[in-house]
Structures are given as structure tokens and as C-alpha cells.
Tab-separated table of N, CA and C in Angstrom:
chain	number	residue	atom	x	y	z
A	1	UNK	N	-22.167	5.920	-1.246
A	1	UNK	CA	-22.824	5.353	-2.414
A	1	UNK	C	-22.890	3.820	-2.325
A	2	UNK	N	-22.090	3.044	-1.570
A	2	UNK	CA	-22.225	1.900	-1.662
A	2	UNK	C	-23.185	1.233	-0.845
A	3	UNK	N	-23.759	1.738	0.484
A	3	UNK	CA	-24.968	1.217	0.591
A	3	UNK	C	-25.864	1.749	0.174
A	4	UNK	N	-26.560	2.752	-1.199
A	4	UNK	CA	-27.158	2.990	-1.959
A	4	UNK	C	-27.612	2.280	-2.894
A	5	UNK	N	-26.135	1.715	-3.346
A	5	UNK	CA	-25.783	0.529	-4.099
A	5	UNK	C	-26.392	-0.916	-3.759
A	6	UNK	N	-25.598	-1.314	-3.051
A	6	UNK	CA	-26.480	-2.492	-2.308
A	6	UNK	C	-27.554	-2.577	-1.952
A	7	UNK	N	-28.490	-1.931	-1.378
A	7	UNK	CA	-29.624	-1.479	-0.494
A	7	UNK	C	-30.697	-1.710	-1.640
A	8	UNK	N	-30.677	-1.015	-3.042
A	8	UNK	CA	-30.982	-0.505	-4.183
A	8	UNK	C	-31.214	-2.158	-4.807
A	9	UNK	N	-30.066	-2.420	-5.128
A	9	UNK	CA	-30.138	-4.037	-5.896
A	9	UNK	C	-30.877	-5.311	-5.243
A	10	UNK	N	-30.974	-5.050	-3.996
A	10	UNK	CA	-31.782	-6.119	-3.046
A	10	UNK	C	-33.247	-5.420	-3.355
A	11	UNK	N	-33.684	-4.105	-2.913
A	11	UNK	CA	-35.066	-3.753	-3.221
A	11	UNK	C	-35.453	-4.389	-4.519
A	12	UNK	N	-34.721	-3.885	-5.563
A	12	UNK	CA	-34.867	-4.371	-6.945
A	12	UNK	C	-35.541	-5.497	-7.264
A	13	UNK	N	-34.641	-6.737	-6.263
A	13	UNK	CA	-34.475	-7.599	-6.747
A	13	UNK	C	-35.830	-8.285	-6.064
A	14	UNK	N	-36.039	-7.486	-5.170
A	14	UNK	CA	-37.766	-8.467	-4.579
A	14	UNK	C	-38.585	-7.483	-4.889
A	15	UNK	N	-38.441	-6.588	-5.788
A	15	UNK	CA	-39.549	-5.514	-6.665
A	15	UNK	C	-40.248	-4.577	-5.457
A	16	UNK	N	-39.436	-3.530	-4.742
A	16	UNK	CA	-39.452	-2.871	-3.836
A	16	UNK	C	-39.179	-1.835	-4.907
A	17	UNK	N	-38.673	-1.791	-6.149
A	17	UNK	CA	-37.736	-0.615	-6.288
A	17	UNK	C	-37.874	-0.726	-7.952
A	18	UNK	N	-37.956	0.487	-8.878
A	18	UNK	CA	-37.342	0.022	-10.170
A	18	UNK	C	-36.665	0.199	-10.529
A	19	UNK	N	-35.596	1.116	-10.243
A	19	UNK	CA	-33.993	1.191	-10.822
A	19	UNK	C	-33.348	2.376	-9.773
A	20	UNK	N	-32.097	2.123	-9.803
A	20	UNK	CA	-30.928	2.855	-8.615
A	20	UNK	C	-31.342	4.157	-9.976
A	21	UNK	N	-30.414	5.592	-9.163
A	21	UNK	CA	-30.263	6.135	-9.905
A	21	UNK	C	-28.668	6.583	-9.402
A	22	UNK	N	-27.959	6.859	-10.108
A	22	UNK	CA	-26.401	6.992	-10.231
A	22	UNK	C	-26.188	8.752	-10.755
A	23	UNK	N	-24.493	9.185	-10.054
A	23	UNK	CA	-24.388	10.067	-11.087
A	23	UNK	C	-22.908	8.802	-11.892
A	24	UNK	N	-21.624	9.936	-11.750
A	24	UNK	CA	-20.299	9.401	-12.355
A	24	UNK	C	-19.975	7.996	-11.848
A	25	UNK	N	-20.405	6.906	-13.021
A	25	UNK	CA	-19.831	5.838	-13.075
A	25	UNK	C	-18.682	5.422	-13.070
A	26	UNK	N	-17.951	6.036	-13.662
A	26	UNK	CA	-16.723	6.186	-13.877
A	26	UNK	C	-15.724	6.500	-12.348
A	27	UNK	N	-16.100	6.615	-11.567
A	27	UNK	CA	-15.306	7.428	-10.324
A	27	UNK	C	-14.807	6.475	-9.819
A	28	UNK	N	-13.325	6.541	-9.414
A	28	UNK	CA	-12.855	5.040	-8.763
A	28	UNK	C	-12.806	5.474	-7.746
A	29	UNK	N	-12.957	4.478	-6.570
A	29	UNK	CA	-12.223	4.916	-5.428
A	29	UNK	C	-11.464	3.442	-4.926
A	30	UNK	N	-11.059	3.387	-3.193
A	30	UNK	CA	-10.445	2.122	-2.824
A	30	UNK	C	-11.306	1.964	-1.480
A	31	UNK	N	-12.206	0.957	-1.911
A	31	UNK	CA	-13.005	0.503	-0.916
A	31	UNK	C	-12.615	-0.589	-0.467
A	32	UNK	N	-12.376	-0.077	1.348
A	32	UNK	CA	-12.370	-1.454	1.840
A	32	UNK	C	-13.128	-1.971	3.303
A	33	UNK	N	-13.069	-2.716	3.878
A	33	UNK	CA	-13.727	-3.135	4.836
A	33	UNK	C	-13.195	-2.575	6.576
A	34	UNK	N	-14.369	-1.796	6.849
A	34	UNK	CA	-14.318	-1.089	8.250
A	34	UNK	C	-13.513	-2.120	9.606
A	35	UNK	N	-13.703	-3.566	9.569
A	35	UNK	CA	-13.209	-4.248	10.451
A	35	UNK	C	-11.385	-4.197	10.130
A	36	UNK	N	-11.518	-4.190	9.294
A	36	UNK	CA	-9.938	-4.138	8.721
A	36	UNK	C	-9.140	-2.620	9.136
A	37	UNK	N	-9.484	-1.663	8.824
A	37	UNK	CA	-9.306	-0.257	8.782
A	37	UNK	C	-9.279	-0.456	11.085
A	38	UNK	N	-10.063	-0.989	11.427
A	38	UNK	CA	-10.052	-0.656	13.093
A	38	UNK	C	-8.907	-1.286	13.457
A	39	UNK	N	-8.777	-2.522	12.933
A	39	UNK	CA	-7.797	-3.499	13.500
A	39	UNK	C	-6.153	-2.425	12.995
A	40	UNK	N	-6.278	-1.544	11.861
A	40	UNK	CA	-4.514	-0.943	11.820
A	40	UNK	C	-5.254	-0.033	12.899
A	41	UNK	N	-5.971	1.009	12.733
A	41	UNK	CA	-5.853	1.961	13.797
A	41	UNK	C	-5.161	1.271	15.269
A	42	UNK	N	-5.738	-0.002	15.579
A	42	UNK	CA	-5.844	-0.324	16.595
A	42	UNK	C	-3.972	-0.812	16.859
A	43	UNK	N	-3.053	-1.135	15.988
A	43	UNK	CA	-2.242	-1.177	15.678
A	43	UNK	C	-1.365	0.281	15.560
A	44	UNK	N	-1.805	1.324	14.851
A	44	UNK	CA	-0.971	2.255	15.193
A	44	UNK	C	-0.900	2.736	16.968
A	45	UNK	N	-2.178	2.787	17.471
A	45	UNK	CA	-2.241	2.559	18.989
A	45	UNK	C	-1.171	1.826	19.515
A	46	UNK	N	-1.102	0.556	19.471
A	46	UNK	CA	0.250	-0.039	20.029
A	46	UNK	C	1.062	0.260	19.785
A	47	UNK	N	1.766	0.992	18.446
A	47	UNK	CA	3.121	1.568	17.767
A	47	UNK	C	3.697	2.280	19.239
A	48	UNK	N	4.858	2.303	19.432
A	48	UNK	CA	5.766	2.893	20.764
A	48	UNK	C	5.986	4.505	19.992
A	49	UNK	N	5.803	5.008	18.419
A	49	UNK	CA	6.083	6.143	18.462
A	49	UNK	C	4.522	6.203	17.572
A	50	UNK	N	4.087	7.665	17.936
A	50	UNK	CA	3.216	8.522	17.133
A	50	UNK	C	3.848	8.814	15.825
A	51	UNK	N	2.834	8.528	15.012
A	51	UNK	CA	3.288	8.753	13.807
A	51	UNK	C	1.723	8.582	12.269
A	52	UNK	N	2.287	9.184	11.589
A	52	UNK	CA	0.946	9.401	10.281
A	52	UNK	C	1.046	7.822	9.269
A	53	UNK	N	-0.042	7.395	9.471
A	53	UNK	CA	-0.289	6.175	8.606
A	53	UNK	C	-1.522	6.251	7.694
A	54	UNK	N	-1.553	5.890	6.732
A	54	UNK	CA	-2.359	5.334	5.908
A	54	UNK	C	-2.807	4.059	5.711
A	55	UNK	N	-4.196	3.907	5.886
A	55	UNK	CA	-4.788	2.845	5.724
A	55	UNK	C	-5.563	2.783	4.474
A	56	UNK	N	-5.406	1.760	3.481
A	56	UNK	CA	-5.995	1.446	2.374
A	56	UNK	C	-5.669	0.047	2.237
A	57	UNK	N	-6.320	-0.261	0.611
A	57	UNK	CA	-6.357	-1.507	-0.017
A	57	UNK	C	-5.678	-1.248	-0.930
A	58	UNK	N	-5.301	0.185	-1.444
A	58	UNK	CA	-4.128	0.074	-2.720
A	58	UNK	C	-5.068	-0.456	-4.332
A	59	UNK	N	-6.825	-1.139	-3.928
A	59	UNK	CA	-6.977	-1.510	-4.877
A	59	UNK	C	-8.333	-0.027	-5.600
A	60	UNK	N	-8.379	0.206	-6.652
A	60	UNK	CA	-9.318	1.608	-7.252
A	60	UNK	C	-10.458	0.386	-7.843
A	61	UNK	N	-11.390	0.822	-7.209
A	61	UNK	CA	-12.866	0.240	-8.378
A	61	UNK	C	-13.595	1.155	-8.786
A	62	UNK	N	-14.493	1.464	-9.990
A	62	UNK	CA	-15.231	1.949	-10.087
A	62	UNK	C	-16.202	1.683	-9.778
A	63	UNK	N	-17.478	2.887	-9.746
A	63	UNK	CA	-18.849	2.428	-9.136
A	63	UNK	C	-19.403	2.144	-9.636
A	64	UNK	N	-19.059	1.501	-11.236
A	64	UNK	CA	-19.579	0.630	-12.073
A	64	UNK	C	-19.664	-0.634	-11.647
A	65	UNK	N	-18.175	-0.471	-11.578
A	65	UNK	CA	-17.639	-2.006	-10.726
A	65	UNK	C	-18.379	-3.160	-9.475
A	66	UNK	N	-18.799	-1.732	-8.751
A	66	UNK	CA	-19.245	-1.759	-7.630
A	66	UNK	C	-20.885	-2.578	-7.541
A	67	UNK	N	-21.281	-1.582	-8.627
A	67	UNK	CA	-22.779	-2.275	-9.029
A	67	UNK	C	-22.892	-3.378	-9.483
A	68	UNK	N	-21.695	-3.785	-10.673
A	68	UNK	CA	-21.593	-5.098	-11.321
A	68	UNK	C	-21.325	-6.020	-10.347
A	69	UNK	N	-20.618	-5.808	-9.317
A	69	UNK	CA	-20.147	-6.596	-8.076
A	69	UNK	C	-21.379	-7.090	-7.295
A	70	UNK	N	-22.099	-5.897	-6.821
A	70	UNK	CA	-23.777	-6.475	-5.953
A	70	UNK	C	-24.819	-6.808	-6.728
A	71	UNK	N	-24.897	-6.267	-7.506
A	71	UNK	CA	-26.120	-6.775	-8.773
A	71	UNK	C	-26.131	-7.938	-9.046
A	72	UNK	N	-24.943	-8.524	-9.491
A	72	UNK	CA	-24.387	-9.759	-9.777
A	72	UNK	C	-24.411	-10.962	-8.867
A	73	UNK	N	-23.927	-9.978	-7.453
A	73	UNK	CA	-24.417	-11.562	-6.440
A	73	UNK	C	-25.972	-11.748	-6.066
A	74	UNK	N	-26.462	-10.899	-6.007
A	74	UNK	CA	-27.900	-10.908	-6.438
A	74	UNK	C	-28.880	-11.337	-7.168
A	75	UNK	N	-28.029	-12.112	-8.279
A	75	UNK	CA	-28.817	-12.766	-9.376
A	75	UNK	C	-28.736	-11.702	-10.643
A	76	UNK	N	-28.216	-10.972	-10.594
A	76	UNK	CA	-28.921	-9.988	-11.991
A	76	UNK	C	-27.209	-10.180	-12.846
A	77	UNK	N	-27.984	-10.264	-13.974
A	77	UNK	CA	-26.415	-10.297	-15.214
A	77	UNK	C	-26.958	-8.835	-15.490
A	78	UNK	N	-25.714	-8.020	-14.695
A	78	UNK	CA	-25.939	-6.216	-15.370
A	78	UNK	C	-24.455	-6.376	-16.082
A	79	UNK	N	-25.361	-5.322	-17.337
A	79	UNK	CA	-24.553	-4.901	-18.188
A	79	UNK	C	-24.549	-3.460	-18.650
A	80	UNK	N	-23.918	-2.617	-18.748
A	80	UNK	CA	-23.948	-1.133	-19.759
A	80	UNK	C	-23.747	-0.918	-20.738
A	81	UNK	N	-24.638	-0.091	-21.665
A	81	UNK	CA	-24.524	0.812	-22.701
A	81	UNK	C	-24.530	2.322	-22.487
A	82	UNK	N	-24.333	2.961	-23.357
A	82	UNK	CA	-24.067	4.233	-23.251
A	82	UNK	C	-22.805	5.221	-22.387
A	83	UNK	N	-22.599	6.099	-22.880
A	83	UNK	CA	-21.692	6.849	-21.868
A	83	UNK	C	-21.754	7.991	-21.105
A	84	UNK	N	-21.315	8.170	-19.951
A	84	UNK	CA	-21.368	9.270	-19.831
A	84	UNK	C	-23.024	9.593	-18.944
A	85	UNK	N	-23.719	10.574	-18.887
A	85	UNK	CA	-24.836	10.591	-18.635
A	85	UNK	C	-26.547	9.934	-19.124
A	86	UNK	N	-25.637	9.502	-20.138
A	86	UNK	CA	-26.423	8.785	-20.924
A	86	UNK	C	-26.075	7.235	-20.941
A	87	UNK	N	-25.508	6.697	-19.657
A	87	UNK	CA	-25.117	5.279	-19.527
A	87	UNK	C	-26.527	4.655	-19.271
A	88	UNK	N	-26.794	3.431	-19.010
A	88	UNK	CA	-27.508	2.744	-17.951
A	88	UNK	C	-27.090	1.641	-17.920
A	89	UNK	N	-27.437	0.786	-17.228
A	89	UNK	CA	-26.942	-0.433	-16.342
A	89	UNK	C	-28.754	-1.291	-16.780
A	90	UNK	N	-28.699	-2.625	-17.506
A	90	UNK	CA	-29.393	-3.745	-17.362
A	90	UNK	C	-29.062	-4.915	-17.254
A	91	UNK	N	-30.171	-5.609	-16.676
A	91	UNK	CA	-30.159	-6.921	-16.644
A	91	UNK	C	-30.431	-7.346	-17.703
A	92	UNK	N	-29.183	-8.335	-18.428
A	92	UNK	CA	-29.218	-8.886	-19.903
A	92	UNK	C	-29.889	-10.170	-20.171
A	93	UNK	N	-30.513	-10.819	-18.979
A	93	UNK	CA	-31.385	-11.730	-19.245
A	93	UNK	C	-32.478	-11.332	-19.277
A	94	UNK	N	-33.237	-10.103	-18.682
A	94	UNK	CA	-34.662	-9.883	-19.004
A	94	UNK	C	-34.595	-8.040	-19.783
A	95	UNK	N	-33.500	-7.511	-20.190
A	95	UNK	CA	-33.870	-6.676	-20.376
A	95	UNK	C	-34.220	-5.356	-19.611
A	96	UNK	N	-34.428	-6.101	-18.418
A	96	UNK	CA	-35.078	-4.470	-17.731
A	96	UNK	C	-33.553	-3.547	-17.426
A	97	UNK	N	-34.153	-2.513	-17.500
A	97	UNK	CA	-33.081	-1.038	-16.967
A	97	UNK	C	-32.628	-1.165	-15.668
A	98	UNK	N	-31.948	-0.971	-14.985
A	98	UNK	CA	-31.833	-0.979	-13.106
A	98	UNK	C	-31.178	-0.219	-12.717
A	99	UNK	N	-30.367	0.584	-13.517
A	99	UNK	CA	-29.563	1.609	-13.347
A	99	UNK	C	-29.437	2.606	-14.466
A	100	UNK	N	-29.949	3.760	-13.898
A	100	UNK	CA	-29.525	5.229	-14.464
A	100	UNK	C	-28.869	6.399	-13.880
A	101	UNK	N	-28.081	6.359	-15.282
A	101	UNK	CA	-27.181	8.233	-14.707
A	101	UNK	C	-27.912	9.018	-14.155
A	102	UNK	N	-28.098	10.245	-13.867
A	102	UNK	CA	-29.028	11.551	-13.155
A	102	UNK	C	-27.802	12.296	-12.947
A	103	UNK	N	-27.932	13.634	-13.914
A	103	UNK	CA	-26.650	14.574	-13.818
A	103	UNK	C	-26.809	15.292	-12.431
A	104	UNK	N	-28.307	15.063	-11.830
A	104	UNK	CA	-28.370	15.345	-10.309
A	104	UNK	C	-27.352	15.142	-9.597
A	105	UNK	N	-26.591	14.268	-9.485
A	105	UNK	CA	-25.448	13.193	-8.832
A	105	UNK	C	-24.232	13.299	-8.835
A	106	UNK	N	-23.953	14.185	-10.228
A	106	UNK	CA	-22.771	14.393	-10.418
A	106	UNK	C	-22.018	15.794	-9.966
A	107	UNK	N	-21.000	15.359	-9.089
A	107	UNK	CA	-20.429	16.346	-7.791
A	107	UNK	C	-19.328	17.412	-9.425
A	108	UNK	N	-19.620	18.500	-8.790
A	108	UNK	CA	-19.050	19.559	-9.752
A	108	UNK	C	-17.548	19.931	-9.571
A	109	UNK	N	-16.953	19.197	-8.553
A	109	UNK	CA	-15.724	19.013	-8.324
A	109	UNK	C	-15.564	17.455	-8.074
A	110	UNK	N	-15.659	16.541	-8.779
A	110	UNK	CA	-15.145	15.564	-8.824
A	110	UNK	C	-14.032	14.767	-8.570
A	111	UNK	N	-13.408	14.268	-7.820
A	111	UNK	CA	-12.175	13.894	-7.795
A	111	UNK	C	-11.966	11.957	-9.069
A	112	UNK	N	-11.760	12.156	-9.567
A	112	UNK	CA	-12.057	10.762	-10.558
A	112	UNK	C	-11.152	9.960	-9.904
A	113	UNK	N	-10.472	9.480	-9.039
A	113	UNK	CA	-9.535	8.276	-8.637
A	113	UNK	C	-8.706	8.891	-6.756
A	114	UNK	N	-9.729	8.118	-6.350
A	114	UNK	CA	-8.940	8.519	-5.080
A	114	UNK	C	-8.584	6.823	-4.398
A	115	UNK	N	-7.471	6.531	-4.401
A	115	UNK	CA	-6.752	5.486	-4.039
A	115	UNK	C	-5.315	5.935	-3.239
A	116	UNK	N	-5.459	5.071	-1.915
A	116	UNK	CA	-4.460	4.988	-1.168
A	116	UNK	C	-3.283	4.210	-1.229
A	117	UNK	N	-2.090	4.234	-0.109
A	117	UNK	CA	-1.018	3.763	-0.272
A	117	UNK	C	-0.850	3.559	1.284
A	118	UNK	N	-0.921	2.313	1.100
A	118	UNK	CA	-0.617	2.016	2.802
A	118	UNK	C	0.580	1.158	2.960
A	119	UNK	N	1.734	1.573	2.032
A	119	UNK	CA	3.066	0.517	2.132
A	119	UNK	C	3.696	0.532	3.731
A	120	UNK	N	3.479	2.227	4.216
A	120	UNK	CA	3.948	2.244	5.546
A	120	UNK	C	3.648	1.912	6.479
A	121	UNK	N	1.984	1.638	6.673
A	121	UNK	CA	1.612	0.518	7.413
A	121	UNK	C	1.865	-0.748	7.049
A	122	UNK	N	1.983	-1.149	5.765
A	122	UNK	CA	2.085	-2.242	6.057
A	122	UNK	C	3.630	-2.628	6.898
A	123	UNK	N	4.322	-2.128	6.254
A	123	UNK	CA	6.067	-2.169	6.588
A	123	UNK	C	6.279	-1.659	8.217
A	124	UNK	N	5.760	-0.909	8.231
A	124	UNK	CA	5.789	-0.381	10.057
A	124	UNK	C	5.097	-1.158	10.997
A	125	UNK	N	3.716	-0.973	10.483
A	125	UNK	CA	2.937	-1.771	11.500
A	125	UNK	C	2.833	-3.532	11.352
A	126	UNK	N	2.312	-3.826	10.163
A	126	UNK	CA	2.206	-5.401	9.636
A	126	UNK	C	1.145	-4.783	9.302
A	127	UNK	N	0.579	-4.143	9.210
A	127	UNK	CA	-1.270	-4.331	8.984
A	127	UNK	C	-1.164	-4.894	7.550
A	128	UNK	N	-2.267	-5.864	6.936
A	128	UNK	CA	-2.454	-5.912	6.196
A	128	UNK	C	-4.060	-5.444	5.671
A	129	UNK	N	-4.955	-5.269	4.575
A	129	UNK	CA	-6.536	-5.551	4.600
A	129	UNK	C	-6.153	-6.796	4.345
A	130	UNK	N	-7.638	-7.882	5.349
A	130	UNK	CA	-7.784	-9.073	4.931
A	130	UNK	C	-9.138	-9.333	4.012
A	131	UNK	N	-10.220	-8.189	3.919
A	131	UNK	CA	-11.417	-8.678	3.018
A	131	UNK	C	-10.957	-7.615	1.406
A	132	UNK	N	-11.010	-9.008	0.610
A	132	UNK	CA	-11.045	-7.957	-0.495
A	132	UNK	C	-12.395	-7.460	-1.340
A	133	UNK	N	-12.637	-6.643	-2.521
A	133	UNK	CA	-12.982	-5.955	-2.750
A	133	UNK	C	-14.301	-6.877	-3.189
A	134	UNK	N	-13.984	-7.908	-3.321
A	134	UNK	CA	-15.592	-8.432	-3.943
A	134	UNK	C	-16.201	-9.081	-2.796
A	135	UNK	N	-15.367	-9.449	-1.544
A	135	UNK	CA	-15.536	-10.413	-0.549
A	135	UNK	C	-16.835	-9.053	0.438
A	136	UNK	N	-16.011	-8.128	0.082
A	136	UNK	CA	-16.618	-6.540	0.923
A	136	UNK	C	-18.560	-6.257	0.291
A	137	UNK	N	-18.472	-6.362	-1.429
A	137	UNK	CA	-19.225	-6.135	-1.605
A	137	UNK	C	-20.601	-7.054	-1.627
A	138	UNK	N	-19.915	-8.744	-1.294
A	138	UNK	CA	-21.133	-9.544	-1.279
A	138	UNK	C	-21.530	-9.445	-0.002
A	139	UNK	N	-20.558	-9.412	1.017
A	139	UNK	CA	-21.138	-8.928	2.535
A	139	UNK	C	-22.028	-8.114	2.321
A	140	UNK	N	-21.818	-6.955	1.911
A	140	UNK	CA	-23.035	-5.697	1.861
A	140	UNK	C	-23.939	-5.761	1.338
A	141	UNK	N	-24.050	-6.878	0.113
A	141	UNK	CA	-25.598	-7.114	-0.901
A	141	UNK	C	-26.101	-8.458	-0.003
A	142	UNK	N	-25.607	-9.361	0.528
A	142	UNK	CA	-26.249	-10.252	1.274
A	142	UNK	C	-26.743	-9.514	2.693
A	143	UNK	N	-25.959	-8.849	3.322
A	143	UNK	CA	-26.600	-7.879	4.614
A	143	UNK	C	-28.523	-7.259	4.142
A	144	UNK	N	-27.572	-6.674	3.443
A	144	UNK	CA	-28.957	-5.802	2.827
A	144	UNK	C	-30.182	-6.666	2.184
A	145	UNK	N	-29.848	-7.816	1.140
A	145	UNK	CA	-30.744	-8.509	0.677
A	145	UNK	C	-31.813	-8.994	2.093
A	146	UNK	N	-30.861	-9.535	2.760
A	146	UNK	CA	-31.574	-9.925	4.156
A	146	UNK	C	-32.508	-8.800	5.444
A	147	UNK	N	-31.652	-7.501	4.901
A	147	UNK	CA	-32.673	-6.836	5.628
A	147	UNK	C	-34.256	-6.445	4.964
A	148	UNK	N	-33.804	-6.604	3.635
A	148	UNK	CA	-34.865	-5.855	2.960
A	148	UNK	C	-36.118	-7.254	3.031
A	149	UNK	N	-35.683	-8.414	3.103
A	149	UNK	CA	-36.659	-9.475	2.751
A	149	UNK	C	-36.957	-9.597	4.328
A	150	UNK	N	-36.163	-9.184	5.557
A	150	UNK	CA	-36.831	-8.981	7.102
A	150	UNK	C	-37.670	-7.888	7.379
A	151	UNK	N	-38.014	-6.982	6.222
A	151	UNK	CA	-38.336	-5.703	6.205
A	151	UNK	C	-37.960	-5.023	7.584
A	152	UNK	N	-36.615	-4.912	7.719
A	152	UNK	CA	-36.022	-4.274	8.534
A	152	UNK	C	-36.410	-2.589	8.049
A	153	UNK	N	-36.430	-1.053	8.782
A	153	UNK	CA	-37.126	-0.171	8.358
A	153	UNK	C	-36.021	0.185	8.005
A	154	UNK	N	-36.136	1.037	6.979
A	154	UNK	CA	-35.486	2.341	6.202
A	154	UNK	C	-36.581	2.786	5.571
A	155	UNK	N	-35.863	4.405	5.036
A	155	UNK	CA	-36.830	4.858	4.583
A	155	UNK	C	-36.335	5.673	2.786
A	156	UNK	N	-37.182	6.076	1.748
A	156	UNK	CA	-36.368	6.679	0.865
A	156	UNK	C	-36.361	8.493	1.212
A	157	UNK	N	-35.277	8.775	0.922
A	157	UNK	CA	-35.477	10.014	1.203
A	157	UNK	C	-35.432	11.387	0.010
A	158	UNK	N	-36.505	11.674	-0.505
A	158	UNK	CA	-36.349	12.165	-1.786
A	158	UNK	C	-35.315	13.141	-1.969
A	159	UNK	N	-34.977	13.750	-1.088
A	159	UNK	CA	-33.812	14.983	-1.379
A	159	UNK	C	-32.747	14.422	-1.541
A	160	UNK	N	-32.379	13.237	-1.018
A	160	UNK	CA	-30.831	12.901	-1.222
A	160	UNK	C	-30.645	11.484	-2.220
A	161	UNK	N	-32.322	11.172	-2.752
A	161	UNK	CA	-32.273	10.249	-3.660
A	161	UNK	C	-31.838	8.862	-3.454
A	162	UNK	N	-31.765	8.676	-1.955
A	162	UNK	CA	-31.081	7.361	-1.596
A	162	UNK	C	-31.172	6.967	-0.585
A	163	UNK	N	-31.785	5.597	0.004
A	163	UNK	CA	-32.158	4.998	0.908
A	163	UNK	C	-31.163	5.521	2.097
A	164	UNK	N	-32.096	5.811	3.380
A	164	UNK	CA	-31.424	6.231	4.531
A	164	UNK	C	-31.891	4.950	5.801
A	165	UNK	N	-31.205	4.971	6.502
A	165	UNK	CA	-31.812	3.863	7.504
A	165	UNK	C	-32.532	4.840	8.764
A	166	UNK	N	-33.822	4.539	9.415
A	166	UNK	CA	-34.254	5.396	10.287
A	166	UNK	C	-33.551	5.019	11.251
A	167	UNK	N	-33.670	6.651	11.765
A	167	UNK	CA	-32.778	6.449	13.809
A	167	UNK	C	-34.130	6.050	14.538
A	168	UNK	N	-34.042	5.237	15.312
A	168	UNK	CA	-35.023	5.368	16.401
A	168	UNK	C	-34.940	6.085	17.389
């Protein structure tokens, strides 16, 4: 969902697009940055014993959060009303809509908070994450802003409701 997210708010924002569509806003998870996550793997690798680690950030956002996070570096002041399926997400300086619920979206087994615990890496290995959670998401809305204004290709894909990038 998060390059849905991002991908979505850059179209938006150079009028490629008129609004994301979302299911559960509400869903936290702990997003963090793939360079970070290689560097412990790459660390349990050196460990002298095999052993089960967890890699996380320890931090839960929602994908409210998430949107308010890229929307925002993007230029857009988003805000919500409503709850539930009946939320949406606007920009409070002009009014327009940019985000809507779609009970399409919403997974029928839900898990509402999936957040990790990586004390044992940190304590075993050293790993720490070094990008945090907003540092992660302006990377991904500036990536994307820039592909979309290089018209780098993707395509939308109606069945899954969300920008896919083509394979060549």
C-alpha cells in the first residue's frame, strides 16, 4: 500500500489522478526502510551462531498516517472526516477530496496492528534502523513525484486498483 500511496499523491498532485482509493485507515503497521532491514540480515550473516532475529522499527503508523506523511510533503494540507468507510482524506486549502475508503479494500481478516520487536537484534547483533518513519516516507513521495513528472512508465491496473510498475 505504500507505493500506492505515494505513487497516488504525486499523480494527484500534477493532475494525473483524482483521488487514491483506500480500504482500513486505521491499520497500523511498522514500516521501515529496505536498506536498513539488508544491512541486519547482513549482520545476522556474520553472527558466529545461527539463530532467529527480528528486524523492525518497533515504531506502528497508520495508513492514515502514512498518507498524511506523503500528501503532506507534496504540498497538500490533508485532512479527514468521517469514519470508518465513510472516511475521506482532503486537501484543506482547496477543498478537493484525494482520498476515499472502498469497502473493496478491506481484507476480511484484518490484522489491525502488526508491529515488531527487534530488542534481540539490537542487543545481539548492534543493528539498529537508521531511516525513520517520515525520513522513509518523503524518500518514497519524492522518488515517485520525480518519476511521475519523468513520466517514467507504470501502468493502472483496474483489478487491483493500484498503480503497478511495467516489467519490460
Amino acid at each position: 500500500v505504500t507505493r500506492k500511496i505515494t505513487m497516488a499523491a504525486a499523480r494527484i498532485r500534477e493532475g494525473l489522478q483524482e483521488k487514491l482509493y483506500l480500504g482500513n485507515l486505521d491499520a497500523k503497521r511498522d514500516w521501515g526502510f529496505a536498506g536498513d532491514y539488508v544491512e541486519g540480515m547482513w549482520k545476522m550473516l556474520q553472527h558466529d551462531t545461527a539463530d532467529d532475529f527480528v528486524l523492525a522499527t518497533g515504531d506502528a503508523r497508520s495508513v492514515r498516517d502514512f498518507c498524511r506523511c506523503a500528501f503532506e510533503r507534496l504540498g497538500f494540507k490533508l485532512e479527514f472526516k468521517g469514519e470508518g468507510p465513510d472516511e475521506i482524506g482532503f486537501d484543506a486549502e482547496t477543498g478537493k477530496k484525494v482520498i476515499e475508503v472502498d469497502r473493496r479494500y478491506f481484507r476480511p481478516a484484518e490484522v489491525e496492528l502488526l508491529v515488531g520487536d527487534a530488542s534481540k537484534a539490537r542487543n545481539v547483533l548492534g543493528w539498529e534502523p537508521r531511516v525513520g518513519f517520515t525520513e522513509l516516507v518523503h524518500m518514497m513521495a519524492d522518488a515517485d513525484l520525480r518519476a511521475v513528472q519523468e513520466k517514467q512508465p507504470f501502468i493502472l491496473d483496474p483489478s487491483w486498483g493500484q498503480l503497478r510498475d511495467v516489467v519490460e
